PDB file of C-alpha atoms and ligand atoms in Angstrom:
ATOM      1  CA  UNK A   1      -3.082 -21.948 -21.032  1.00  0.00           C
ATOM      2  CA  UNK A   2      -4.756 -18.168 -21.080  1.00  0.00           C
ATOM      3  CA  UNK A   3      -7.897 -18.093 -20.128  1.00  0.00           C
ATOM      4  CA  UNK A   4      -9.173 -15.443 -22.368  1.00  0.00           C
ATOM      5  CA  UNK A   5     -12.587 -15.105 -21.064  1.00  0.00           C
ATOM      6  CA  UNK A   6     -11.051 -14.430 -17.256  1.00  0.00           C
ATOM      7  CA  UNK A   7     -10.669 -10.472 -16.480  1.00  0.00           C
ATOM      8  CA  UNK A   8      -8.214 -10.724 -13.790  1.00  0.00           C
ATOM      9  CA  UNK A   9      -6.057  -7.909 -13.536  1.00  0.00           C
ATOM     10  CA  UNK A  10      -3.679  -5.859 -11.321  1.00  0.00           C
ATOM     11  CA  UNK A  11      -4.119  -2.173 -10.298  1.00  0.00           C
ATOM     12  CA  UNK A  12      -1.518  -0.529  -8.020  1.00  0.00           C
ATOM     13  CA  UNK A  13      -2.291   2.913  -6.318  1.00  0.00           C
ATOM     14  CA  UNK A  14       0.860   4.569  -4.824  1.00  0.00           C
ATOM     15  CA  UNK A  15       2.170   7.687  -3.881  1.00  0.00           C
ATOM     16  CA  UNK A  16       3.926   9.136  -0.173  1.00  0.00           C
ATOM     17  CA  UNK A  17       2.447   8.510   3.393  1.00  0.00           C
ATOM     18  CA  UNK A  18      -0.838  10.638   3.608  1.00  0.00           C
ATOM     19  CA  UNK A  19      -1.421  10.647  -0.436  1.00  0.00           C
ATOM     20  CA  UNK A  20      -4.506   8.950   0.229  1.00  0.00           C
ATOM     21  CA  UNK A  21      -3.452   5.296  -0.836  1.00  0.00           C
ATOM     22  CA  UNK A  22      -5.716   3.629   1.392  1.00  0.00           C
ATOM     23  CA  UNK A  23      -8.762   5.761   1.194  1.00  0.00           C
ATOM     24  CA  UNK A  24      -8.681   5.106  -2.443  1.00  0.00           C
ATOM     25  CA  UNK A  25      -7.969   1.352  -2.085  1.00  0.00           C
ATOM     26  CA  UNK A  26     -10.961   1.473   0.656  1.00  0.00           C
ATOM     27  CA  UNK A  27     -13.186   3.145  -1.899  1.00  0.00           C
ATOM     28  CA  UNK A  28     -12.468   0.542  -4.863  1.00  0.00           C
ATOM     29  CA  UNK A  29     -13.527  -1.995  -2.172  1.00  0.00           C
ATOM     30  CA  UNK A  30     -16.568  -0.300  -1.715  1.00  0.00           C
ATOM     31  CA  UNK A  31     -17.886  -0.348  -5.139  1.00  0.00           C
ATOM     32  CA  UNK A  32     -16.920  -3.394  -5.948  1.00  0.00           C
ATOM     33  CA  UNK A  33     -18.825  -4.368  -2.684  1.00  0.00           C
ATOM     34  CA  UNK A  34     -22.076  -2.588  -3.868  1.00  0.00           C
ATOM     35  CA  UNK A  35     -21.266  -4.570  -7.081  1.00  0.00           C
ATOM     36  CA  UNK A  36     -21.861  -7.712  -4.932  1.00  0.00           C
ATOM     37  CA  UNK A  37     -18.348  -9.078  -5.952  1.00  0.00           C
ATOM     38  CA  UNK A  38     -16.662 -11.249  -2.612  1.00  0.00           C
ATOM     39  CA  UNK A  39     -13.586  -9.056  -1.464  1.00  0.00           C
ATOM     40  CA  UNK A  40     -10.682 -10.214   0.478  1.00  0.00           C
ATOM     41  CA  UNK A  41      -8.119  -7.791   2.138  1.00  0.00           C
ATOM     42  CA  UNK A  42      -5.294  -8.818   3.004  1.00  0.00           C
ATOM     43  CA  UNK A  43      -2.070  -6.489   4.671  1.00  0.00           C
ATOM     44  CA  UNK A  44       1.530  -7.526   6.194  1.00  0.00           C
ATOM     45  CA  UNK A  45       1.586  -8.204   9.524  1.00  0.00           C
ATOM     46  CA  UNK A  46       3.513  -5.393  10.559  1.00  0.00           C
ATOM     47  CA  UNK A  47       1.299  -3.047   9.516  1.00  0.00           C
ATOM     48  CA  UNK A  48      -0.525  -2.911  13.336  1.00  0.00           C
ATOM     49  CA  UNK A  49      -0.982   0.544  14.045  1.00  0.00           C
ATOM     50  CA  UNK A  50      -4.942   0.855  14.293  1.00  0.00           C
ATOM     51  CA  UNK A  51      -6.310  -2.049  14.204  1.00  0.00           C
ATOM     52  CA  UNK A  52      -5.341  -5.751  13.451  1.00  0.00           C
ATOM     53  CA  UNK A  53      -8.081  -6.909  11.296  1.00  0.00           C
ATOM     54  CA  UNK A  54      -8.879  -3.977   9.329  1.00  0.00           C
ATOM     55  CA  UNK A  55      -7.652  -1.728   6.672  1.00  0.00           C
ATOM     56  CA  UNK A  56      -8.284   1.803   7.898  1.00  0.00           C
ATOM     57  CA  UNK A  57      -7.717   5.238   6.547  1.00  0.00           C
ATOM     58  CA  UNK A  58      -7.203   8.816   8.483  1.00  0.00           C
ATOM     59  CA  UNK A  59     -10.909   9.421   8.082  1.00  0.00           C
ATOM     60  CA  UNK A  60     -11.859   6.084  10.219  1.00  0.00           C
ATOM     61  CA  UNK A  61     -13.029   4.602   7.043  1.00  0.00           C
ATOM     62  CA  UNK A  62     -12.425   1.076   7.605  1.00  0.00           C
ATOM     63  CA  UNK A  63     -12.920  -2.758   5.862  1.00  0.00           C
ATOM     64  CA  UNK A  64     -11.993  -6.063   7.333  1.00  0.00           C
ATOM     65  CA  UNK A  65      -8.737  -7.107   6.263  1.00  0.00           C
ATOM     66  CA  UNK A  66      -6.466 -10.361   7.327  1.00  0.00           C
ATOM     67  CA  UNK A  67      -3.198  -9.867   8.216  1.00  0.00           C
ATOM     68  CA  UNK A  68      -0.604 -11.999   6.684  1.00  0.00           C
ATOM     69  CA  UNK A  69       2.972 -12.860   7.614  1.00  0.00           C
ATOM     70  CA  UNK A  70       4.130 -13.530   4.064  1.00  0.00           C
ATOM     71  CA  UNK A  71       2.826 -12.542   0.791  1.00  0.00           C
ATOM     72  CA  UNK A  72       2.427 -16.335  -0.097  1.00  0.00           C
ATOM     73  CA  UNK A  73       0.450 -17.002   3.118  1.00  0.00           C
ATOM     74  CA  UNK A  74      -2.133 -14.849   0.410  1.00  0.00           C
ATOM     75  CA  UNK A  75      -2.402 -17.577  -1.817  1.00  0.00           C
ATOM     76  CA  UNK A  76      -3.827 -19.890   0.909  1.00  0.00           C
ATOM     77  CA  UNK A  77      -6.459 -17.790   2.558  1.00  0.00           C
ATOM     78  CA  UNK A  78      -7.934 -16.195  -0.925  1.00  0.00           C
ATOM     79  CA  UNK A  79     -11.489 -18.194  -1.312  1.00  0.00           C
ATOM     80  CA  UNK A  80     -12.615 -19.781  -4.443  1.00  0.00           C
ATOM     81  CA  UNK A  81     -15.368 -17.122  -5.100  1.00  0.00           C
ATOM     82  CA  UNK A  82     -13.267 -14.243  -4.353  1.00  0.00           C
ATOM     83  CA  UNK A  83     -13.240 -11.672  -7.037  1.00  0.00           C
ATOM     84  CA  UNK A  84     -11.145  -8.734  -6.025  1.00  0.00           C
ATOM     85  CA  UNK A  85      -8.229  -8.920  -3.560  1.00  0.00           C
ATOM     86  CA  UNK A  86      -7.023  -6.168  -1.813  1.00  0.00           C
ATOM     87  CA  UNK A  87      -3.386  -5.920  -0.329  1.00  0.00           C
ATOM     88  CA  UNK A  88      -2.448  -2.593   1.464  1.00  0.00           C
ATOM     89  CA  UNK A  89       0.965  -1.777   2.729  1.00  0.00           C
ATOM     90  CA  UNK A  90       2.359  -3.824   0.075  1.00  0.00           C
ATOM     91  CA  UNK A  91       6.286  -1.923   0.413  1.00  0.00           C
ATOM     92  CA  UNK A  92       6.626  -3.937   3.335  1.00  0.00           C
ATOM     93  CA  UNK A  93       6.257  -7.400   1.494  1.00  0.00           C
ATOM     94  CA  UNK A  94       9.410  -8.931  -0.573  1.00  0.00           C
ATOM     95  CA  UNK A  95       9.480  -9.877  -3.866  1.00  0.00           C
ATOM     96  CA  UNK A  96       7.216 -12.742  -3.518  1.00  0.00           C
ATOM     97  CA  UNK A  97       4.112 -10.277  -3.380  1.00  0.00           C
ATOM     98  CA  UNK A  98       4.718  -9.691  -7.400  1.00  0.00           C
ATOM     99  CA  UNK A  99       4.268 -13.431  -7.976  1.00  0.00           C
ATOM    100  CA  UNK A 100       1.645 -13.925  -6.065  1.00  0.00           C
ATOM    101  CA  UNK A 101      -0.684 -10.483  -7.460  1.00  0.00           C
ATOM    102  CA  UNK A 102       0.398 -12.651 -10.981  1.00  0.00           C
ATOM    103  CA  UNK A 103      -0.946 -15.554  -9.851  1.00  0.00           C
ATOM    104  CA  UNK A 104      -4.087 -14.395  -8.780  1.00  0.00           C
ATOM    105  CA  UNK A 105      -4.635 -12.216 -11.596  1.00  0.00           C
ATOM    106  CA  UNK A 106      -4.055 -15.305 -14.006  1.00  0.00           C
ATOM    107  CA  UNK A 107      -6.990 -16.791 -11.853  1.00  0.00           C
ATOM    108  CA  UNK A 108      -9.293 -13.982 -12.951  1.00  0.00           C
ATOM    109  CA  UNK A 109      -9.217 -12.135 -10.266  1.00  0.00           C
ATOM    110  CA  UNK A 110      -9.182  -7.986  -9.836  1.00  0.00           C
ATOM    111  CA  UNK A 111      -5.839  -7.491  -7.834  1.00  0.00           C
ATOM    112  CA  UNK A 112      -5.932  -3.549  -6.013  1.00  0.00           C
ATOM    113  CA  UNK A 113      -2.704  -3.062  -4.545  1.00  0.00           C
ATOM    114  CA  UNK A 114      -1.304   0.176  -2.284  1.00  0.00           C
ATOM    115  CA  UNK A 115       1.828   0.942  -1.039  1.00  0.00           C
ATOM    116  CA  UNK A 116       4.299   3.683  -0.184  1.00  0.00           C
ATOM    117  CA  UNK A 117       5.914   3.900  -4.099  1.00  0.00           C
ATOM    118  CA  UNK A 118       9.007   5.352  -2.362  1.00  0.00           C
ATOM    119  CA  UNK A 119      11.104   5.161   1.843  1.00  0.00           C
ATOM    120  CA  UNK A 120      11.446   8.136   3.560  1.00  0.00           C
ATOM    121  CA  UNK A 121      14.647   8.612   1.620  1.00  0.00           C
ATOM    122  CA  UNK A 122      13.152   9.295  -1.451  1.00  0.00           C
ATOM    123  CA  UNK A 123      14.193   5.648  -2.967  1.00  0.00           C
ATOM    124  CA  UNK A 124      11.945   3.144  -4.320  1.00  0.00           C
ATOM    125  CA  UNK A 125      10.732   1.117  -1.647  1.00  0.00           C
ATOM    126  CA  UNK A 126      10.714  -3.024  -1.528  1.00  0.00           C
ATOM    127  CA  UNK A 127       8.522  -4.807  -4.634  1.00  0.00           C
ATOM    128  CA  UNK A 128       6.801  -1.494  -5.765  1.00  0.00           C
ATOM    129  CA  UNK A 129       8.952  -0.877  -8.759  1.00  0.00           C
ATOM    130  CA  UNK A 130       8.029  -4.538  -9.730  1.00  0.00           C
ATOM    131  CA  UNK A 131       4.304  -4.398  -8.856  1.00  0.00           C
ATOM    132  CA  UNK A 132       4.561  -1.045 -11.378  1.00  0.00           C
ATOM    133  CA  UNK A 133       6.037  -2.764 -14.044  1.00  0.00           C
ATOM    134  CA  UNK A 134       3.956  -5.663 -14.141  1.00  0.00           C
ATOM    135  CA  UNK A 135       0.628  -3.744 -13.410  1.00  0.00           C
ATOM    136  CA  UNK A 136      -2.319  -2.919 -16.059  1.00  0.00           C
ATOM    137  CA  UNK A 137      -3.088   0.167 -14.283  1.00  0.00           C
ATOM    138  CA  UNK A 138      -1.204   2.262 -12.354  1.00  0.00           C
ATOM    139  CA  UNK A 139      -2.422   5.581 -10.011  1.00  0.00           C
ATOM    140  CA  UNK A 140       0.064   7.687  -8.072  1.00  0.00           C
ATOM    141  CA  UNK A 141      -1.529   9.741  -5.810  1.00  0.00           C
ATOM    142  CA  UNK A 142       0.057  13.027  -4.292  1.00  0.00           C
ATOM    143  CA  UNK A 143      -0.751  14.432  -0.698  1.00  0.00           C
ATOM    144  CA  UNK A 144       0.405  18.210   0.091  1.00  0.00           C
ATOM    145  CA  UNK A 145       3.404  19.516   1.235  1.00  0.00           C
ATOM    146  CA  UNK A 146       3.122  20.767   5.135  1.00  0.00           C
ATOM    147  CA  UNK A 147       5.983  22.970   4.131  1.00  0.00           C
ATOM    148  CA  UNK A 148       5.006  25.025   0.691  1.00  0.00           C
ATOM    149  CA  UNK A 149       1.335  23.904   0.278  1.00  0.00           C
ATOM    150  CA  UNK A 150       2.594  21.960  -3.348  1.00  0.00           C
ATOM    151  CA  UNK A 151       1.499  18.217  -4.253  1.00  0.00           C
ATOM    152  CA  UNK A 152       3.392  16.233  -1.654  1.00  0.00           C
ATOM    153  CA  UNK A 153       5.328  12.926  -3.644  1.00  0.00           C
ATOM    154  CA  UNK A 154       7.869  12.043  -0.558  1.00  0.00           C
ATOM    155  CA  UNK A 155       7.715  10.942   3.089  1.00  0.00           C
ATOM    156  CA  UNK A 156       9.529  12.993   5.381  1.00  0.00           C
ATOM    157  CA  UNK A 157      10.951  11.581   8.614  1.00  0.00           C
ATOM    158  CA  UNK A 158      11.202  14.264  10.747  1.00  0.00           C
ATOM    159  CA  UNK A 159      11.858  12.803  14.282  1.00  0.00           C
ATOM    160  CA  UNK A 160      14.282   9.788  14.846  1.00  0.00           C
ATOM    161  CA  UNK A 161      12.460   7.574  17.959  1.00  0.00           C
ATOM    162  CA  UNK A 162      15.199   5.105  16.733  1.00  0.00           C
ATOM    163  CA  UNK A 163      17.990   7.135  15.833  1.00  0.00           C
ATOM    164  CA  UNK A 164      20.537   5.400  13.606  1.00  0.00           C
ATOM    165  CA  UNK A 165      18.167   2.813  12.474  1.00  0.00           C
ATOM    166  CA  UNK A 166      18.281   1.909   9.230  1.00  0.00           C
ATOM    167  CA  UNK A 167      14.607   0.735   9.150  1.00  0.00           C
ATOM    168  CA  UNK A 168      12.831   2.570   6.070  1.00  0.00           C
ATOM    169  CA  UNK A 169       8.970   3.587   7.529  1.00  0.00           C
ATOM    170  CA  UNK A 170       8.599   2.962  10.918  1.00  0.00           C
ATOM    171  CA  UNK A 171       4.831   2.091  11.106  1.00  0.00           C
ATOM    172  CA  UNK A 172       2.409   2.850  14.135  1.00  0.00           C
ATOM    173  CA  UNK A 173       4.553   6.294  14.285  1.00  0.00           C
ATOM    174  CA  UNK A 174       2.846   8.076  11.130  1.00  0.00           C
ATOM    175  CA  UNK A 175       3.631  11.172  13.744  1.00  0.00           C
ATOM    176  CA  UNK A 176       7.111  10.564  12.586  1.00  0.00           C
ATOM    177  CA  UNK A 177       6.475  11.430   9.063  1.00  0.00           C
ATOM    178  CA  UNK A 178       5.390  14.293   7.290  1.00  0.00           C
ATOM    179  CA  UNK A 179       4.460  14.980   3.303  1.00  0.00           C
ATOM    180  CA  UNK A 180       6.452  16.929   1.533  1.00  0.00           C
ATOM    181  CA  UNK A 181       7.266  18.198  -1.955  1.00  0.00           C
ATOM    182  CA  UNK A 182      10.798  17.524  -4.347  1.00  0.00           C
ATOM    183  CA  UNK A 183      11.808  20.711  -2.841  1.00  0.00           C
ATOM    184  CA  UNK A 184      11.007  21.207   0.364  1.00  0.00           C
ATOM    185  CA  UNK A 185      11.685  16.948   1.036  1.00  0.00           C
ATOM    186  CA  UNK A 186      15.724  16.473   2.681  1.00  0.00           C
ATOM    187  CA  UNK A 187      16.318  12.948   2.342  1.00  0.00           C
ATOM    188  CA  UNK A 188      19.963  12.969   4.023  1.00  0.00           C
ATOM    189  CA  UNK A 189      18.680  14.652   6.599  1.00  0.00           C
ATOM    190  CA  UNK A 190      15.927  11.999   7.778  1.00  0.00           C
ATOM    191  CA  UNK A 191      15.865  10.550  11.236  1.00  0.00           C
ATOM    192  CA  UNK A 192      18.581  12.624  12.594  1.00  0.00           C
ATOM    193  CA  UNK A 193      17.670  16.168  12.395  1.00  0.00           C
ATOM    194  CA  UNK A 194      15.482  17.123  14.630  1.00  0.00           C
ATOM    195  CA  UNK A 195      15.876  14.665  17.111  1.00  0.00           C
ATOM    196  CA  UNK A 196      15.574  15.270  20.868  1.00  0.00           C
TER     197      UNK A 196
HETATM  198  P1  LIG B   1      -2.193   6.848   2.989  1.00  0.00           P
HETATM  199  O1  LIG B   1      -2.800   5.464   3.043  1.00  0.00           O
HETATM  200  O2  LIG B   1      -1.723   7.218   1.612  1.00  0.00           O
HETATM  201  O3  LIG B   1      -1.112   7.070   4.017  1.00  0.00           O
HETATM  202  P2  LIG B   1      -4.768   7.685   4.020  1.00  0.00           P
HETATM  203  O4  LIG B   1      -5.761   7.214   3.004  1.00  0.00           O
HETATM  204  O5  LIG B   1      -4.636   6.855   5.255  1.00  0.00           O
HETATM  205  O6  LIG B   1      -3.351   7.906   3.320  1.00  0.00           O
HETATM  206  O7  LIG B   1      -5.108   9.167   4.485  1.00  0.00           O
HETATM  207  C1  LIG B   1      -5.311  10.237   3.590  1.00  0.00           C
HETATM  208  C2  LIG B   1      -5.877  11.402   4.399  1.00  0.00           C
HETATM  209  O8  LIG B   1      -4.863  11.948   5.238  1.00  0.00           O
HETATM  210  C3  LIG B   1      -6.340  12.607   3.602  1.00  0.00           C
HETATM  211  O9  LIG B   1      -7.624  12.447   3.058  1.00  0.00           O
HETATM  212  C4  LIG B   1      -6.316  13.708   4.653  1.00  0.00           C
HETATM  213  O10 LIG B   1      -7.531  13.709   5.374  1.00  0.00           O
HETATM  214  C5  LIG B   1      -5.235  13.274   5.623  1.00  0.00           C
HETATM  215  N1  LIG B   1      -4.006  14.072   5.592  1.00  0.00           N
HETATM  216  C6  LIG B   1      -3.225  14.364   6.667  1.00  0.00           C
HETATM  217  N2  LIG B   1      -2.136  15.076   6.308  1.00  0.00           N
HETATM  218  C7  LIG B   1      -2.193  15.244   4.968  1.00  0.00           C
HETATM  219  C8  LIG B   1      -1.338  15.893   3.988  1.00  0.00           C
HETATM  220  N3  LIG B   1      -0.192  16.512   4.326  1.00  0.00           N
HETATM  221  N4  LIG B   1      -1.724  15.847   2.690  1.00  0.00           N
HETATM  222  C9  LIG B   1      -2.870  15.233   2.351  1.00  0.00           C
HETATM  223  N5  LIG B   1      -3.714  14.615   3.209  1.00  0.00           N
HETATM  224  C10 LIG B   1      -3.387  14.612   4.510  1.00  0.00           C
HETATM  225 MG1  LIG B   2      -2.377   3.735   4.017  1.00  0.00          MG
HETATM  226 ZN1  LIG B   3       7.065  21.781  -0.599  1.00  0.00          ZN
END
């Protein structure tokens, strides 16, 4: 049964480490805050690298958020007056995070989702292609290349900590990664060039 008189929706805002994903997320919080609707943020565990109950951007900006082990755990924890539901960090979720932005968005609820649209080797990372697809609105955000001053679409990892591992973003080590361009970005060469 549609509820046709529901406005629940999902928005995804994507783009490369430093593109601004979560100052943007953190600003559609914000109004919808002023706009006295309840907000719930929610992130994947992993995700520990400032804080572990908030969302927080480069500029300090910061919200209260929940971590959550599993995208279902989501489901559990949203409240019954919530009205927008954040999730940041969402690469780093499986599959399950698509169902469960559905689900609340069937509920009526305003579903803002960020995430790293592509690893650091240029390929589409975890449920993002999904959470594009199925999403009403979608912003890709660029940052700027370090290397020719361009709009910056790709995560460069430019010094391997962990050396042959095969893990995509390694997170609390954003001094790891760099933005860069099409051109300037050198995906083969990622966590093993300039190392030591
Ligand atoms: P994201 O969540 O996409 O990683 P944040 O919202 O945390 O990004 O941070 C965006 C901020 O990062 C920018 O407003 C800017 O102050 C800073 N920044 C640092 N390096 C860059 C860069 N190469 N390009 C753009 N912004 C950068
Ligand atoms: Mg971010
Ligand atoms: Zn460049």
């Amino acid at each position: 049964m549609i509820h046709r008189t529901l406005h629940g929706f999902v928005e995804v805002v994507c783009g490369s480490m430093f593109s601004g994903k979560t100052e943007e997320l953190l600003r559609r919080i914000k109004r919808a805050q002023i706009a006295r609707q309840k907000v719930q943020v929610f992130k994947p565990v992993i995700d520990n690298r400032y804080s572990v109950d908030h969302v927080q951007s480069h500029d300090a900006n910061r919200v209260a958020s929940r971590p959550v082990e599993k995208a279902r755990d989501i489901l559990k924890f949203v409240d019954d007056n919530t009205r927008v539901v954040g999730i940041d960090e969402a690469q780093f979720f499986d599959d399950t995070v698509v169902d469960v932005a559905q689900k609340l968005a069937y509920r009526g609820i305003r579903v803002i989702v960020a995430g790293l649209d592509m690893d650091f080797r240029g390929q589409p990372f975890g449920p993002m292609p999904k959470l594009l697809a199925i999403a009403e609105e979608v912003t890709k955000l660029s940052a700027v290349c370090v290397i020719c001053g361009n709009p910056a679409s790709r995560s460069q990892k430019i010094a391997g900590a962990t050396g042959t591992d095969a893990s995509r973003i390694v997170v609390g080590a954003r001094e790891m990664y760099e933005a860069r361009c099409r051109f300037c970005h050198e995906p083969d060469l990622s966590g093993q060039s300039q190392e030591g």
